[in-house]
Amino acid sequence: MEAILTQCVQNSLRHFMYRNAIFMCERLCAEFPSETNLQLLASCYLQNNQSHCAYYILKGTHTAQCRYLFALSCFQMDLLNEAESALRPPNESSAEVPNGAAGHYLLGLIYRYTDRRKNAIHHFYQALSMDPLLWAAYEELCILGAAEEATSVFSEGASLCIEKQYMHDELSSKSLQASSEDHIVVPNRSLGVEDVSPRQLKDMHGYDVRDISRNYHGAASNQPLNGGPASFSFYNTPSPMATQSQLSGVAPPPICRNAQLNGPNLKASGADNSPRLVVNSAVPGPRRKFVDEGKLRKVSERLFSDSRQRRSMRLGGESLVNTNPGASVASGNGRNHSSKNIVGSKSNSVVSRSVTIRKGQSWASENSDEGTHYDNYDDSRLDITTSSLSPRSDARTLEQEAAARPSGPAVVSSSRVAAGASEILGLLMILGEGYRLSCLYRCQDALDTYIKLPQKHYNTGWVLSQVGKAHFEMVDYIEADRAFSHARLASPYSLEGMDVHSTVLYHLKEDMKLSYLAQELISTDRLAPQSWCAMGNCYSLQKDHETALKNFQRAVQLNSRFAYAHTLCGHEYVALEDFENGIKSYRSALQIDSRHYNAWHGLGMVYLRQEKFEFSEHHFRLAFQINPRSSVIMSYLGTALHTLKKNKEALEMMDRAILADKKNPLPLYQKANILVSMENFDGALAVLEELKEFAPRESSIYALMGRIYKRRNMYDKAMLHFGLALDLKPSATDVAVIKAAIEKLHVPDELEDEDAL
């Protein structure tokens, strides 16, 4: 009963029927309470996104796997202290972290979100050393800014580790499959006519008599196949041959001695429990003809003369028939598709045949005339291993046969495994190095790395979104939009990077495209934070900051660890001049990701507006340390330095910002402002003339030039430039400032506030 329920639960999980899995697993735990069964029940709830249920089920358990699942449920519920205690018990500091690489990865995440960076880095590296293909661990190291070069992580040592793991898993799988052939179910009672319906009785197939005899005497009556439950549905498959009405307690024989189930146990088969056979090719032996079915029936009747079989039921050769017409079946010849053990009329020997699978053919196509059995077959379609067994050899066990004759597909050679591992690591080297450089904001280097990828990998959604993010950080919004659009076409179901894409469209002021993207994302997945970030950016572009804030808060509600959503909330609070909540939102983002430079920059902007210039400089410097290539951060850091009268340092920072992005007008304008404050009017005018080439319709440029001409007592030129500034329709605030400057055109400079503009 326990085995049947366990297999039922596992089958339900495999087919994503979580409700059924939970119900049956509850029955299992009620009947057979144990930590192993509780672990299975917790797995059902976790896969059904009910981590709180798994938490209460596993609380107080002690096995390694239960501790891991309990920690995972705690992590999903933000109970990080309990999660850490489950993985690393306080009183057992030397205890091994459960579940190997996955356990170390989870512990690394816990340390990361509890602001213990060094411990997090250590465990992420531990996870990578155990499993070099655990890409998520390397990704976290890149996010923390602590990843080594991909060439050193995905190196020769990693290749050897992959080979070792693969060969070990392959051998374990072979061992498991071999043992599954030996554990054939024997029913506890005889199967009579009353146990099956007439249709089932008609479809039940016969077995080779010698194998039945050997299994009856040699197999344990209650031993399940590979730990799975006893089930006759596996054998109740359609057959063109009739069968006897009662098996009188005789166990079914091995289905095909040289064939194995496709998977470690029966549950790996389809929903109808119809397994797919995988058969090894063997050296062809002497060719033998199939025995006539009439002779076969005589032998069957003689051996089963004591059983009360009906005259209409005859025992045929061993056959495995699939109830699913589309399933793969063993092919005996061009017209008969069964794998049979044939009893010779004179030698009374058994011919065991290992046959090649042919897909798309069902047993319905087999000739079912009882008096006729075709002998002809095509060797080109069939690999046959013939072995003759005398009555004295019946005691030979299946284990001995398995040792003498390999079961299942041949193990992949070590050279092919090494070549495969090398190819995978070569791919991960490029992807890893590109992602590492991107996280270090070396965006051009990252783009140069991604371009080395094969075209089929470059044109995937993840890579294209990373390319889009790199262009976004380089303030190349047009190219970023193009890359994100291609990513959307490549993977319309994926929302990777779509939050950044919406910000790109926000900066480009593409309100129609942004609105369309937001609606598409909501229709794709309304429970994804990226969808609501796009919707919030859409409202923010329309200056509806309150509605935008509600959308960003919805994104935070859906995923409290989505740092960018917290930052966007902060931006909207600042736009609403709610600086206190803006600071809280930025700090929440930094608690999730201390290298999220956007949040440091946002705090700097808040303190700059509050005229807390020392705080402003501090936070801009922290943002600059994380992203030293951002022209925008350099510009605002230079502005903060200028407000602190550190003009020389401010000019140096502005020059660096100009070199970093010559298309960015902000550092040029700020440099002109600094030169004006230092009374270097000629230098300031030269910078502004250069700036006019980049932004000819920016009113603030002409307003500043008018102010310079006024300081030099060139009132006509000053009036001309103030007029040009008004013609370009500046904001209402700027209009008021420019008009005030015109009214005070002849007022001495010492009576004016030099920072009015």
CSV table of C-alpha atoms in Angstrom, one decimal, residues 49-382:
chain,number,residue,atom,x,y,z
A,49,ASN,CA,3.6,27.4,-4.0
A,50,GLN,CA,2.3,26.7,-0.5
A,51,SER,CA,5.5,27.2,1.4
A,52,HIS,CA,3.6,27.9,4.7
A,53,CYS,CA,2.1,24.4,4.6
A,54,ALA,CA,5.6,22.9,4.1
A,55,TYR,CA,6.9,25.0,7.0
A,56,TYR,CA,4.4,23.6,9.5
A,57,ILE,CA,4.8,20.0,8.2
A,58,LEU,CA,8.6,20.0,8.4
A,59,LYS,CA,9.1,22.0,11.6
A,60,GLY,CA,11.1,19.8,14.0
A,61,THR,CA,12.2,17.3,11.5
A,62,HIS,CA,15.9,16.1,11.5
A,63,THR,CA,16.8,14.4,8.3
A,64,ALA,CA,19.1,16.3,5.9
A,65,GLN,CA,16.6,16.6,3.1
A,66,CYS,CA,13.8,17.7,5.5
A,67,ARG,CA,16.1,20.4,6.9
A,68,TYR,CA,16.8,21.6,3.4
A,69,LEU,CA,13.1,21.8,2.4
A,70,PHE,CA,12.3,23.4,5.7
A,71,ALA,CA,15.0,26.1,5.1
A,72,LEU,CA,13.6,26.6,1.6
A,73,SER,CA,10.1,27.2,2.9
A,74,CYS,CA,11.4,29.6,5.6
A,75,PHE,CA,13.4,31.5,2.9
A,76,GLN,CA,10.2,31.9,0.8
A,77,MET,CA,8.4,33.1,3.9
A,78,ASP,CA,11.2,35.6,4.7
A,79,LEU,CA,12.0,33.7,7.9
A,80,LEU,CA,15.7,34.0,7.2
A,81,ASN,CA,16.9,33.3,10.8
A,82,GLU,CA,15.0,30.0,10.9
A,83,ALA,CA,16.2,29.1,7.5
A,84,GLU,CA,19.8,29.6,8.5
A,85,SER,CA,19.3,27.5,11.7
A,86,ALA,CA,17.9,24.7,9.7
A,87,LEU,CA,20.9,24.6,7.4
A,88,ARG,CA,23.5,25.4,10.0
A,89,PRO,CA,22.2,24.4,13.5
A,90,PRO,CA,23.7,26.7,16.1
A,91,ASN,CA,24.8,23.8,18.4
A,92,GLU,CA,26.4,22.0,15.4
A,93,SER,CA,28.7,24.4,13.7
A,94,SER,CA,30.7,21.7,12.1
A,95,ALA,CA,27.6,20.0,10.6
A,96,GLU,CA,27.5,19.5,6.9
A,97,VAL,CA,25.2,21.7,4.9
A,98,PRO,CA,22.4,19.4,3.6
A,99,ASN,CA,21.7,18.8,-0.1
A,100,GLY,CA,25.2,19.6,-1.3
A,101,ALA,CA,25.6,22.5,-3.8
A,102,ALA,CA,21.9,23.5,-3.6
A,103,GLY,CA,22.2,23.8,0.2
A,104,HIS,CA,25.3,26.0,0.0
A,105,TYR,CA,23.6,28.1,-2.7
A,106,LEU,CA,20.5,28.6,-0.4
A,107,LEU,CA,22.7,29.4,2.5
A,108,GLY,CA,24.6,31.9,0.4
A,109,LEU,CA,21.3,33.7,-0.5
A,110,ILE,CA,20.4,33.8,3.2
A,111,TYR,CA,23.7,35.4,4.0
A,112,ARG,CA,23.3,37.9,1.2
A,113,TYR,CA,19.9,39.1,2.3
A,114,THR,CA,21.1,39.4,5.9
A,115,ASP,CA,24.0,41.6,4.8
A,116,ARG,CA,26.8,39.1,5.4
A,117,ARG,CA,28.6,39.5,2.1
A,118,LYS,CA,31.8,37.5,2.9
A,119,ASN,CA,29.8,34.5,4.1
A,120,ALA,CA,27.6,34.7,1.1
A,121,ILE,CA,30.5,34.7,-1.3
A,122,HIS,CA,32.1,31.8,0.5
A,123,HIS,CA,29.0,29.6,0.1
A,124,PHE,CA,28.4,30.6,-3.5
A,125,TYR,CA,31.9,29.5,-4.3
A,126,GLN,CA,31.4,26.3,-2.3
A,127,ALA,CA,28.3,25.6,-4.4
A,128,LEU,CA,30.2,26.2,-7.6
A,129,SER,CA,33.1,23.9,-6.5
A,130,MET,CA,30.5,21.1,-6.0
A,131,ASP,CA,28.6,21.7,-9.1
A,132,PRO,CA,30.3,23.9,-11.8
A,133,LEU,CA,27.1,24.0,-13.8
A,134,LEU,CA,25.2,25.8,-11.0
A,135,TRP,CA,25.0,29.0,-13.0
A,136,ALA,CA,22.8,30.7,-10.4
A,137,ALA,CA,25.6,30.7,-7.9
A,138,TYR,CA,28.0,32.4,-10.4
A,139,GLU,CA,25.2,34.9,-11.2
A,140,GLU,CA,24.9,35.8,-7.5
A,141,LEU,CA,28.7,36.3,-7.3
A,142,CYS,CA,28.5,38.7,-10.2
A,143,ILE,CA,25.7,40.6,-8.6
A,144,LEU,CA,27.8,40.9,-5.4
A,145,GLY,CA,30.8,42.1,-7.6
A,146,ALA,CA,32.9,39.3,-6.3
A,147,ALA,CA,33.0,36.9,-9.2
A,148,GLU,CA,36.4,35.8,-10.6
A,149,GLU,CA,37.0,35.7,-14.3
A,150,ALA,CA,34.8,33.1,-16.0
A,151,THR,CA,37.9,31.5,-17.4
A,152,SER,CA,39.1,30.6,-13.9
A,153,VAL,CA,35.7,29.4,-12.7
A,154,PHE,CA,34.8,27.3,-15.7
A,155,SER,CA,38.2,25.8,-16.1
A,156,GLU,CA,39.8,22.4,-16.6
A,157,GLY,CA,39.1,21.5,-13.0
A,158,ALA,CA,35.4,22.2,-13.5
A,159,SER,CA,35.5,20.0,-16.6
A,160,LEU,CA,36.9,17.1,-14.6
A,161,CYS,CA,34.3,17.6,-11.9
A,162,ILE,CA,31.5,17.5,-14.5
A,163,GLU,CA,32.9,14.3,-16.1
A,164,LYS,CA,33.2,12.7,-12.7
A,165,GLN,CA,29.6,13.6,-11.7
A,166,TYR,CA,28.2,12.5,-15.0
A,167,MET,CA,29.9,9.2,-15.1
A,168,HIS,CA,28.9,8.6,-11.4
A,169,ASP,CA,25.3,9.4,-12.1
A,170,GLU,CA,25.3,7.3,-15.3
A,171,LEU,CA,26.6,4.3,-13.5
A,172,SER,CA,24.1,4.8,-10.6
A,173,SER,CA,21.3,5.0,-13.2
A,174,LYS,CA,22.6,1.8,-14.8
A,175,SER,CA,22.7,0.0,-11.5
A,176,LEU,CA,19.2,1.1,-10.7
A,177,GLN,CA,17.9,0.1,-14.1
A,178,ALA,CA,19.6,-3.3,-13.8
A,179,SER,CA,18.1,-3.9,-10.4
A,180,SER,CA,14.6,-3.0,-11.7
A,181,GLU,CA,14.7,-6.0,-14.0
A,182,ASP,CA,15.2,-8.3,-11.0
A,183,HIS,CA,12.3,-7.0,-8.9
A,184,ILE,CA,9.3,-8.3,-10.7
A,185,VAL,CA,6.0,-8.2,-8.9
A,186,VAL,CA,4.4,-11.4,-7.9
A,187,PRO,CA,0.8,-11.1,-6.8
A,188,ASN,CA,-0.3,-12.3,-3.3
A,189,ARG,CA,-3.2,-14.2,-4.7
A,190,SER,CA,-4.2,-15.8,-7.9
A,191,LEU,CA,-5.9,-13.6,-10.5
A,192,GLY,CA,-9.2,-15.2,-11.5
A,193,VAL,CA,-11.8,-14.3,-14.0
A,194,GLU,CA,-13.7,-12.4,-11.3
A,195,ASP,CA,-10.8,-10.0,-10.8
A,196,VAL,CA,-11.0,-8.5,-14.3
A,197,SER,CA,-13.6,-7.4,-16.7
A,198,PRO,CA,-14.4,-9.3,-19.9
A,199,ARG,CA,-12.5,-6.7,-21.9
A,200,GLN,CA,-9.5,-6.8,-19.6
A,201,LEU,CA,-9.6,-10.6,-19.8
A,202,LYS,CA,-9.6,-10.4,-23.6
A,203,ASP,CA,-6.7,-8.0,-23.6
A,204,MET,CA,-4.6,-9.9,-21.1
A,205,HIS,CA,-1.6,-11.5,-22.8
A,206,GLY,CA,0.2,-14.7,-22.2
A,207,TYR,CA,3.7,-15.4,-21.0
A,208,ASP,CA,6.5,-17.8,-21.8
A,209,VAL,CA,5.9,-20.9,-19.6
A,210,ARG,CA,9.5,-21.5,-18.7
A,211,ASP,CA,10.0,-17.9,-17.5
A,212,ILE,CA,6.8,-18.1,-15.5
A,213,SER,CA,8.0,-21.2,-13.8
A,214,ARG,CA,11.4,-19.7,-13.0
A,215,ASN,CA,9.8,-16.5,-11.6
A,216,TYR,CA,7.3,-18.4,-9.5
A,217,HIS,CA,10.0,-20.3,-7.7
A,218,GLY,CA,12.7,-17.6,-7.7
A,219,ALA,CA,10.9,-14.3,-7.0
A,220,ALA,CA,9.7,-12.9,-3.7
A,221,SER,CA,5.9,-12.8,-3.6
A,222,ASN,CA,5.7,-9.2,-2.4
A,223,GLN,CA,8.7,-7.6,-4.0
A,224,PRO,CA,7.8,-4.5,-6.0
A,225,LEU,CA,9.4,-3.5,-9.2
A,226,ASN,CA,12.3,-1.1,-8.3
A,227,GLY,CA,10.6,-0.1,-5.1
A,228,GLY,CA,7.4,0.7,-6.9
A,229,PRO,CA,3.9,-0.8,-6.2
A,230,ALA,CA,2.5,-3.9,-7.6
A,231,SER,CA,0.2,-3.1,-10.4
A,232,PHE,CA,-1.3,-5.3,-13.1
A,233,SER,CA,-2.2,-2.4,-15.2
A,234,PHE,CA,1.4,-2.6,-16.5
A,235,TYR,CA,0.6,-6.0,-17.9
A,236,ASN,CA,-3.0,-5.5,-19.0
A,237,THR,CA,-2.2,-4.5,-22.5
A,238,PRO,CA,-4.0,-5.5,-25.7
A,239,SER,CA,-2.8,-8.6,-27.4
A,240,PRO,CA,-3.9,-10.4,-30.5
A,241,MET,CA,-3.6,-13.7,-28.6
A,242,ALA,CA,-6.0,-15.1,-26.0
A,243,THR,CA,-4.9,-15.9,-22.5
A,244,GLN,CA,-5.8,-18.3,-19.8
A,245,SER,CA,-8.4,-17.2,-17.3
A,246,GLN,CA,-6.4,-17.9,-14.2
A,247,LEU,CA,-2.7,-17.7,-13.5
A,248,SER,CA,-3.1,-19.6,-10.3
A,249,GLY,CA,-0.6,-17.4,-8.4
A,250,VAL,CA,2.1,-17.5,-11.0
A,251,ALA,CA,4.1,-14.4,-11.3
A,252,PRO,CA,4.6,-12.5,-14.6
A,253,PRO,CA,8.0,-13.0,-16.1
A,254,PRO,CA,10.5,-10.4,-17.1
A,255,ILE,CA,9.1,-8.5,-20.0
A,256,CYS,CA,12.1,-8.6,-22.2
A,257,ARG,CA,15.3,-9.9,-20.7
A,258,ASN,CA,17.5,-7.6,-22.7
A,259,ALA,CA,15.1,-4.7,-22.6
A,260,GLN,CA,14.8,-2.1,-19.9
A,261,LEU,CA,12.3,0.5,-18.9
A,262,ASN,CA,13.0,4.0,-20.1
A,263,GLY,CA,13.8,5.5,-16.7
A,264,PRO,CA,14.8,4.3,-13.3
A,265,ASN,CA,11.4,2.8,-12.4
A,266,LEU,CA,7.9,2.3,-13.6
A,267,LYS,CA,6.8,5.8,-12.7
A,268,ALA,CA,9.0,7.2,-15.5
A,269,SER,CA,6.5,5.9,-18.0
A,270,GLY,CA,3.5,7.8,-19.3
A,271,ALA,CA,0.3,8.5,-17.6
A,272,ASP,CA,-1.1,5.2,-18.7
A,273,ASN,CA,1.8,3.3,-17.1
A,274,SER,CA,2.8,2.0,-20.6
A,275,PRO,CA,6.6,2.0,-20.5
A,276,ARG,CA,8.8,2.7,-23.4
A,277,LEU,CA,11.3,0.0,-24.0
A,278,VAL,CA,15.0,0.7,-24.7
A,279,VAL,CA,16.9,-2.3,-26.0
A,280,ASN,CA,20.6,-2.7,-26.4
A,281,SER,CA,22.0,-4.0,-29.7
A,282,ALA,CA,23.9,-7.2,-29.4
A,283,VAL,CA,26.0,-9.4,-31.6
A,284,PRO,CA,23.6,-11.4,-33.8
A,285,GLY,CA,23.5,-15.1,-33.0
A,286,PRO,CA,22.4,-18.1,-35.0
A,287,ARG,CA,19.1,-17.6,-36.7
A,288,ARG,CA,16.1,-19.5,-35.4
A,289,LYS,CA,12.6,-19.8,-36.7
A,290,PHE,CA,9.6,-18.9,-34.7
A,291,VAL,CA,7.8,-22.0,-33.5
A,292,ASP,CA,4.3,-22.7,-34.8
A,293,GLU,CA,1.6,-21.4,-32.5
A,294,GLY,CA,-0.1,-24.7,-32.5
A,295,LYS,CA,3.0,-26.4,-31.1
A,296,LEU,CA,3.3,-23.7,-28.5
A,297,ARG,CA,-0.3,-24.2,-27.3
A,298,LYS,CA,0.3,-28.0,-26.8
A,299,VAL,CA,3.3,-27.2,-24.6
A,300,SER,CA,1.3,-24.6,-22.7
A,301,GLU,CA,-1.6,-27.0,-22.1
A,302,ARG,CA,0.7,-29.8,-20.9
A,303,LEU,CA,2.4,-27.6,-18.4
A,304,PHE,CA,-0.8,-26.0,-17.2
A,305,SER,CA,-2.9,-29.1,-17.3
A,306,ASP,CA,-3.7,-28.8,-13.5
A,307,SER,CA,-5.1,-25.3,-13.9
A,308,ARG,CA,-8.8,-24.9,-14.7
A,309,GLN,CA,-8.3,-22.9,-17.9
A,310,ARG,CA,-11.1,-22.5,-20.4
A,311,ARG,CA,-10.7,-24.1,-23.8
A,312,SER,CA,-11.0,-20.7,-25.4
A,313,MET,CA,-8.1,-19.3,-23.4
A,314,ARG,CA,-4.6,-20.2,-24.7
A,315,LEU,CA,-1.3,-19.2,-23.4
A,316,GLY,CA,0.8,-17.4,-26.0
A,317,GLY,CA,4.4,-16.5,-26.1
A,318,GLU,CA,5.7,-13.8,-23.8
A,319,SER,CA,4.6,-10.4,-25.2
A,320,LEU,CA,4.6,-6.9,-23.9
A,321,VAL,CA,1.8,-5.0,-25.5
A,322,ASN,CA,1.2,-1.3,-25.0
A,323,THR,CA,-2.3,0.1,-24.5
A,324,ASN,CA,-1.1,3.3,-26.1
A,325,PRO,CA,-1.1,2.8,-29.9
A,326,GLY,CA,1.4,5.5,-30.3
A,327,ALA,CA,3.9,4.1,-27.9
A,328,SER,CA,7.2,2.4,-28.9
A,329,VAL,CA,7.1,-1.4,-29.1
A,330,ALA,CA,9.5,-4.2,-29.7
A,331,SER,CA,9.8,-5.4,-33.2
A,332,GLY,CA,10.2,-9.1,-34.0
A,333,ASN,CA,9.9,-8.8,-37.7
A,334,GLY,CA,8.3,-6.8,-40.4
A,335,ARG,CA,4.7,-7.9,-39.4
A,336,ASN,CA,4.9,-9.2,-35.8
A,337,HIS,CA,6.1,-6.6,-33.3
A,338,SER,CA,6.5,-8.6,-30.1
A,339,SER,CA,9.6,-9.7,-28.2
A,340,LYS,CA,9.0,-13.3,-27.4
A,341,ASN,CA,10.7,-16.2,-25.6
A,342,ILE,CA,9.9,-19.2,-27.8
A,343,VAL,CA,9.7,-22.8,-26.6
A,344,GLY,CA,11.1,-25.3,-29.0
A,345,SER,CA,9.1,-28.4,-29.7
A,346,LYS,CA,12.0,-30.8,-29.4
A,347,SER,CA,14.8,-29.2,-27.5
A,348,ASN,CA,12.4,-27.6,-25.1
A,349,SER,CA,14.7,-24.6,-24.9
A,350,VAL,CA,14.1,-21.0,-24.6
A,351,VAL,CA,15.2,-18.5,-27.1
A,352,SER,CA,15.8,-15.0,-25.6
A,353,ARG,CA,15.8,-12.3,-28.1
A,354,SER,CA,16.9,-8.7,-27.7
A,355,VAL,CA,15.2,-6.6,-30.3
A,356,THR,CA,15.3,-3.1,-31.7
A,357,ILE,CA,12.5,-0.7,-30.9
A,358,ARG,CA,10.4,0.5,-33.8
A,359,LYS,CA,8.2,3.6,-33.1
A,360,GLY,CA,4.8,4.3,-34.3
A,361,GLN,CA,3.6,0.7,-34.5
A,362,SER,CA,1.1,-0.9,-32.3
A,363,TRP,CA,0.2,-4.5,-31.5
A,364,ALA,CA,-3.1,-4.0,-33.3
A,365,SER,CA,-1.2,-4.4,-36.6
A,366,GLU,CA,0.0,-7.9,-35.6
A,367,ASN,CA,-1.4,-10.9,-37.3
A,368,SER,CA,-3.9,-12.4,-34.9
A,369,ASP,CA,-4.9,-15.6,-36.8
A,370,GLU,CA,-4.3,-18.3,-34.2
A,371,GLY,CA,-3.4,-20.9,-36.8
A,372,THR,CA,-0.9,-18.8,-38.6
A,373,HIS,CA,2.4,-17.3,-37.5
A,374,TYR,CA,4.7,-15.8,-40.1
A,375,ASP,CA,8.3,-16.9,-39.9
A,376,ASN,CA,9.9,-14.5,-42.2
A,377,TYR,CA,11.6,-11.4,-40.8
A,378,ASP,CA,14.2,-8.9,-41.9
A,379,ASP,CA,17.6,-9.0,-40.2
A,380,SER,CA,18.3,-5.4,-41.2
A,381,ARG,CA,15.6,-4.2,-38.8
A,382,LEU,CA,16.4,-6.6,-36.0
